[in-house]
Amino acid sequence: DQFMEGSVMRSMVVLCLLVSSTVLVAGCQTDMLFHVPGSGSIQRLHCGDARVLPLSTTNNSHALWSPDGRLVVYRGEDRNGPALFVTDSRGSSPRNITEGTVAVPTHDFVWGPDSAWIFYTASNSLGTLAIYRVNVSAPTVPQPLTPLSLNSMNPSVSPDGREFVYASNHPRDLATFDLYASRVDGDNRHMLVETPGINEYLPSWGPDGRIAFVRDRRVVLRQGGGELVELDNYAGNFPS
């Protein structure tokens, strides 16, 4: 549990301190969302003007623009506790999209490429982490996409929106995380990368089909054919 929570938090620390999400806007260089840890607020830097979004929720953090630039998802709290919320670019009328489930969302979530679905990691009643998805336009009670008996985290959706890759452990080795992929409905779970005794996590599925991930503090690229190329980059002080 310490490794899992630590990896999720450490993976987001740079984004917490600097920029959570950025989109290009006509007439401006960028349109950024960011928050300062501990402030409980999310700010939008638009055309050089930084303003706090007037959100009705508390302890707000980790905001992400949707790929189409229309919506913002973030983690916050309402009277029912921590949840994921979706709002417009002005921060008006945020909607709780994870309501109705006992699983508590972490700060580990991503948009699907069509801006319709959000994939997120949540702690469940068994004390493990699982990946869920929810439709932002017609939210229903989110269902787990990964086995509740195992731990899974760090979802990243393929460019065509058909699969997602994630870090997960295996019944025969609960202490080590490898990379798996599943269809977006959770079916056809299969292993992509396995290195016995070494953790692999934080996958990111690129637009060209390659998958970047961290293995033993090193950045590795999985090519389209399955070949692995270790880069010279040092990934920082991630847990081993």
Short mmCIF file of C-alpha atoms in Angstrom, two decimals:
data_model
loop_
_atom_site.label_atom_id
_atom_site.label_comp_id
_atom_site.label_asym_id
_atom_site.label_seq_id
_atom_site.Cartn_x
_atom_site.Cartn_y
_atom_site.Cartn_z
CA ASP A 1 0.00 0.00 0.00
CA GLN A 2 2.83 2.41 0.80
CA PHE A 3 4.37 1.85 -2.62
CA MET A 4 1.09 2.34 -4.46
CA GLU A 5 0.05 5.50 -2.67
CA GLY A 6 3.58 6.84 -2.88
CA SER A 7 3.86 6.25 -6.60
CA VAL A 8 0.57 7.99 -7.32
CA MET A 9 1.48 10.99 -5.20
CA ARG A 10 5.07 11.25 -6.42
CA SER A 11 4.03 10.94 -10.03
CA MET A 12 1.88 14.03 -9.67
CA VAL A 13 4.13 16.23 -7.55
CA VAL A 14 5.59 18.23 -10.44
CA LEU A 15 2.14 18.82 -11.89
CA CYS A 16 0.86 19.90 -8.49
CA LEU A 17 3.56 22.52 -8.15
CA LEU A 18 3.49 23.83 -11.69
CA VAL A 19 0.77 23.13 -14.24
CA SER A 20 -2.00 20.58 -14.05
CA SER A 21 -3.18 20.90 -17.62
CA THR A 22 -2.64 23.13 -20.64
CA VAL A 23 -4.55 23.75 -23.88
CA LEU A 24 -3.88 26.01 -26.84
CA VAL A 25 -6.26 28.95 -27.24
CA ALA A 26 -6.70 31.18 -30.27
CA GLY A 27 -5.16 34.59 -29.58
CA CYS A 28 -3.21 33.34 -26.54
CA GLN A 29 -0.11 31.24 -26.14
CA THR A 30 -1.67 28.81 -23.68
CA ASP A 31 -4.53 28.34 -21.24
CA MET A 32 -3.29 26.69 -18.05
CA LEU A 33 -4.86 25.14 -14.97
CA PHE A 34 -2.78 24.80 -11.82
CA HIS A 35 -2.98 24.68 -8.06
CA VAL A 36 -0.63 25.22 -5.15
CA PRO A 37 -0.56 22.21 -2.79
CA GLY A 38 -2.45 22.94 0.40
CA SER A 39 -4.39 25.88 -1.01
CA GLY A 40 -7.53 23.89 -1.90
CA SER A 41 -8.09 26.09 -4.94
CA ILE A 42 -7.55 25.74 -8.70
CA GLN A 43 -6.38 28.67 -10.78
CA ARG A 44 -6.69 29.33 -14.48
CA LEU A 45 -3.96 31.26 -16.27
CA HIS A 46 -5.67 32.66 -19.36
CA CYS A 47 -3.95 35.16 -21.64
CA GLY A 48 -1.56 36.09 -18.84
CA ASP A 49 -4.32 36.64 -16.27
CA ALA A 50 -4.44 34.17 -13.34
CA ARG A 51 -7.76 33.79 -11.54
CA VAL A 52 -9.10 31.31 -9.00
CA LEU A 53 -11.97 29.21 -10.37
CA PRO A 54 -15.04 29.90 -8.19
CA LEU A 55 -15.69 26.25 -7.39
CA SER A 56 -18.33 25.35 -4.82
CA THR A 57 -16.31 22.31 -3.67
CA THR A 58 -13.40 22.23 -1.21
CA ASN A 59 -9.86 20.79 -1.15
CA ASN A 60 -9.71 21.07 -4.93
CA SER A 61 -6.67 19.85 -6.86
CA HIS A 62 -5.29 18.10 -9.95
CA ALA A 63 -7.35 19.73 -12.68
CA LEU A 64 -7.19 18.43 -16.26
CA TRP A 65 -8.60 19.95 -19.43
CA SER A 66 -10.60 17.62 -21.65
CA PRO A 67 -8.91 16.95 -25.02
CA ASP A 68 -11.48 19.15 -26.78
CA GLY A 69 -10.80 22.02 -24.33
CA ARG A 70 -14.42 22.36 -23.23
CA LEU A 71 -14.48 20.74 -19.79
CA VAL A 72 -12.31 20.42 -16.71
CA VAL A 73 -12.12 17.41 -14.39
CA TYR A 74 -10.61 17.73 -10.93
CA ARG A 75 -10.57 16.08 -7.52
CA GLY A 76 -12.41 17.85 -4.74
CA GLU A 77 -14.74 17.31 -1.83
CA ASP A 78 -18.42 17.94 -1.17
CA ARG A 79 -20.64 16.94 1.74
CA ASN A 80 -20.21 13.26 0.78
CA GLY A 81 -16.42 13.36 0.82
CA PRO A 82 -13.72 13.15 -1.90
CA ALA A 83 -14.90 12.74 -5.48
CA LEU A 84 -14.15 13.67 -9.08
CA PHE A 85 -16.00 16.66 -10.48
CA VAL A 86 -16.51 18.05 -13.98
CA THR A 87 -17.08 21.72 -14.67
CA ASP A 88 -16.84 24.18 -17.55
CA SER A 89 -13.89 26.48 -18.18
CA ARG A 90 -15.31 29.11 -15.81
CA GLY A 91 -15.67 26.70 -12.90
CA SER A 92 -19.44 27.06 -12.67
CA SER A 93 -21.81 24.33 -11.41
CA PRO A 94 -19.35 21.44 -10.90
CA ARG A 95 -20.94 17.98 -11.17
CA ASN A 96 -19.96 15.00 -9.03
CA ILE A 97 -19.32 12.20 -11.56
CA THR A 98 -18.22 9.49 -9.10
CA GLU A 99 -21.21 9.70 -6.79
CA GLY A 100 -22.85 6.44 -5.75
CA THR A 101 -19.74 4.32 -5.35
CA VAL A 102 -17.90 3.45 -2.14
CA ALA A 103 -14.58 3.56 -4.00
CA VAL A 104 -12.70 6.77 -3.17
CA PRO A 105 -10.99 8.41 -6.19
CA THR A 106 -7.28 9.17 -5.88
CA HIS A 107 -5.42 11.92 -7.73
CA ASP A 108 -4.68 9.46 -10.54
CA PHE A 109 -7.05 10.02 -13.48
CA VAL A 110 -7.03 10.72 -17.23
CA TRP A 111 -9.41 11.66 -20.02
CA GLY A 112 -10.16 9.35 -22.91
CA PRO A 113 -9.28 10.84 -26.33
CA ASP A 114 -12.94 11.48 -27.19
CA SER A 115 -13.49 13.75 -24.13
CA ALA A 116 -16.44 11.52 -23.16
CA TRP A 117 -14.87 9.16 -20.61
CA ILE A 118 -12.64 9.53 -17.59
CA PHE A 119 -10.51 6.65 -16.32
CA TYR A 120 -9.41 6.87 -12.72
CA THR A 121 -7.83 4.96 -9.84
CA ALA A 122 -9.83 4.55 -6.63
CA SER A 123 -9.38 2.75 -3.32
CA ASN A 124 -12.18 0.26 -2.73
CA SER A 125 -13.80 -1.57 0.18
CA LEU A 126 -11.23 -4.40 -0.03
CA GLY A 127 -8.41 -1.99 0.67
CA THR A 128 -6.93 -2.28 -2.82
CA LEU A 129 -6.69 0.10 -5.77
CA ALA A 130 -8.72 -0.50 -8.92
CA ILE A 131 -9.32 1.42 -12.13
CA TYR A 132 -12.79 2.69 -12.98
CA ARG A 133 -14.29 4.70 -15.81
CA VAL A 134 -17.24 7.06 -15.99
CA ASN A 135 -19.04 8.85 -18.82
CA VAL A 136 -19.09 12.58 -18.11
CA SER A 137 -22.24 13.25 -20.15
CA ALA A 138 -24.40 10.51 -18.63
CA PRO A 139 -22.66 9.38 -15.43
CA THR A 140 -23.85 6.17 -13.82
CA VAL A 141 -22.39 4.30 -10.85
CA PRO A 142 -18.79 3.60 -11.97
CA GLN A 143 -17.82 -0.05 -12.27
CA PRO A 144 -14.28 -1.43 -11.77
CA LEU A 145 -12.34 -2.33 -14.91
CA THR A 146 -9.59 -4.24 -13.08
CA PRO A 147 -9.71 -7.10 -10.52
CA LEU A 148 -10.59 -5.87 -7.03
CA SER A 149 -8.37 -8.55 -5.48
CA LEU A 150 -5.27 -6.94 -7.03
CA ASN A 151 -3.85 -3.42 -7.15
CA SER A 152 -4.02 -1.43 -10.38
CA MET A 153 -3.22 2.22 -11.11
CA ASN A 154 -1.85 4.79 -13.61
CA PRO A 155 -4.33 4.36 -16.50
CA SER A 156 -3.50 5.77 -19.93
CA VAL A 157 -5.84 5.38 -22.90
CA SER A 158 -4.74 4.42 -26.42
CA PRO A 159 -5.03 7.11 -29.13
CA ASP A 160 -7.89 5.24 -30.81
CA GLY A 161 -9.77 4.96 -27.50
CA ARG A 162 -10.09 1.17 -27.69
CA GLU A 163 -7.68 0.08 -24.92
CA PHE A 164 -5.97 1.39 -21.84
CA VAL A 165 -2.62 0.52 -20.33
CA TYR A 166 -1.93 0.49 -16.59
CA ALA A 167 0.34 -0.79 -13.83
CA SER A 168 -0.89 -3.81 -11.87
CA ASN A 169 0.37 -6.69 -9.78
CA HIS A 170 -0.26 -10.43 -10.27
CA PRO A 171 -1.58 -13.11 -7.88
CA ARG A 172 1.77 -14.91 -8.03
CA ASP A 173 3.71 -11.72 -7.22
CA LEU A 174 1.70 -9.16 -5.27
CA ALA A 175 4.78 -7.09 -4.44
CA THR A 176 5.75 -6.23 -8.04
CA PHE A 177 3.97 -4.08 -10.61
CA ASP A 178 4.04 -4.82 -14.33
CA LEU A 179 2.29 -3.27 -17.31
CA TYR A 180 -1.04 -4.59 -18.50
CA ALA A 181 -3.56 -3.54 -21.13
CA SER A 182 -7.30 -4.12 -21.35
CA ARG A 183 -10.13 -3.05 -23.59
CA VAL A 184 -11.84 0.07 -22.30
CA ASP A 185 -14.69 -2.06 -20.93
CA GLY A 186 -12.19 -4.01 -18.82
CA ASP A 187 -12.20 -7.19 -20.90
CA ASN A 188 -9.17 -8.94 -22.40
CA ARG A 189 -6.68 -8.11 -19.64
CA HIS A 190 -3.23 -9.10 -20.83
CA MET A 191 0.35 -8.41 -19.82
CA LEU A 192 2.44 -6.07 -21.97
CA VAL A 193 5.69 -5.84 -20.03
CA GLU A 194 7.01 -8.02 -17.22
CA THR A 195 10.37 -7.79 -15.47
CA PRO A 196 10.57 -10.18 -12.50
CA GLY A 197 11.34 -8.40 -9.26
CA ILE A 198 11.32 -4.89 -10.79
CA ASN A 199 8.41 -2.44 -10.71
CA GLU A 200 7.07 -0.90 -13.91
CA TYR A 201 4.56 1.92 -13.65
CA LEU A 202 3.43 5.38 -14.86
CA PRO A 203 2.73 4.30 -18.47
CA SER A 204 1.80 6.96 -21.02
CA TRP A 205 0.36 5.91 -24.38
CA GLY A 206 1.67 8.27 -27.05
CA PRO A 207 -0.15 9.41 -30.19
CA ASP A 208 2.21 7.32 -32.34
CA GLY A 209 1.26 4.12 -30.50
CA ARG A 210 4.42 3.84 -28.41
CA ILE A 211 4.14 3.55 -24.64
CA ALA A 212 6.56 5.29 -22.29
CA PHE A 213 6.85 4.04 -18.73
CA VAL A 214 9.17 3.96 -15.72
CA ARG A 215 11.16 0.86 -14.85
CA ASP A 216 13.58 0.93 -11.95
CA ARG A 217 13.82 4.74 -12.13
CA ARG A 218 14.54 4.65 -15.86
CA VAL A 219 12.30 5.78 -18.71
CA VAL A 220 11.57 3.00 -21.19
CA LEU A 221 9.75 3.08 -24.54
CA ARG A 222 7.70 0.12 -25.71
CA GLN A 223 7.68 0.24 -29.49
CA GLY A 224 4.68 -0.72 -31.58
CA GLY A 225 6.13 -4.18 -32.16
CA GLY A 226 6.75 -4.78 -28.49
CA GLU A 227 10.48 -3.98 -28.47
CA LEU A 228 11.74 -2.13 -25.39
CA VAL A 229 14.18 0.79 -25.64
CA GLU A 230 15.64 2.22 -22.45
CA LEU A 231 16.27 5.96 -22.64
CA ASP A 232 19.10 7.80 -20.98
CA ASN A 233 16.69 9.94 -18.96
CA TYR A 234 16.67 9.51 -15.20
CA ALA A 235 13.10 9.40 -13.92
CA GLY A 236 13.87 10.80 -10.48
CA ASN A 237 13.36 9.51 -7.01
CA PHE A 238 10.51 7.11 -7.65
CA PRO A 239 10.07 4.08 -5.40
CA SER A 240 11.98 1.00 -6.49
#
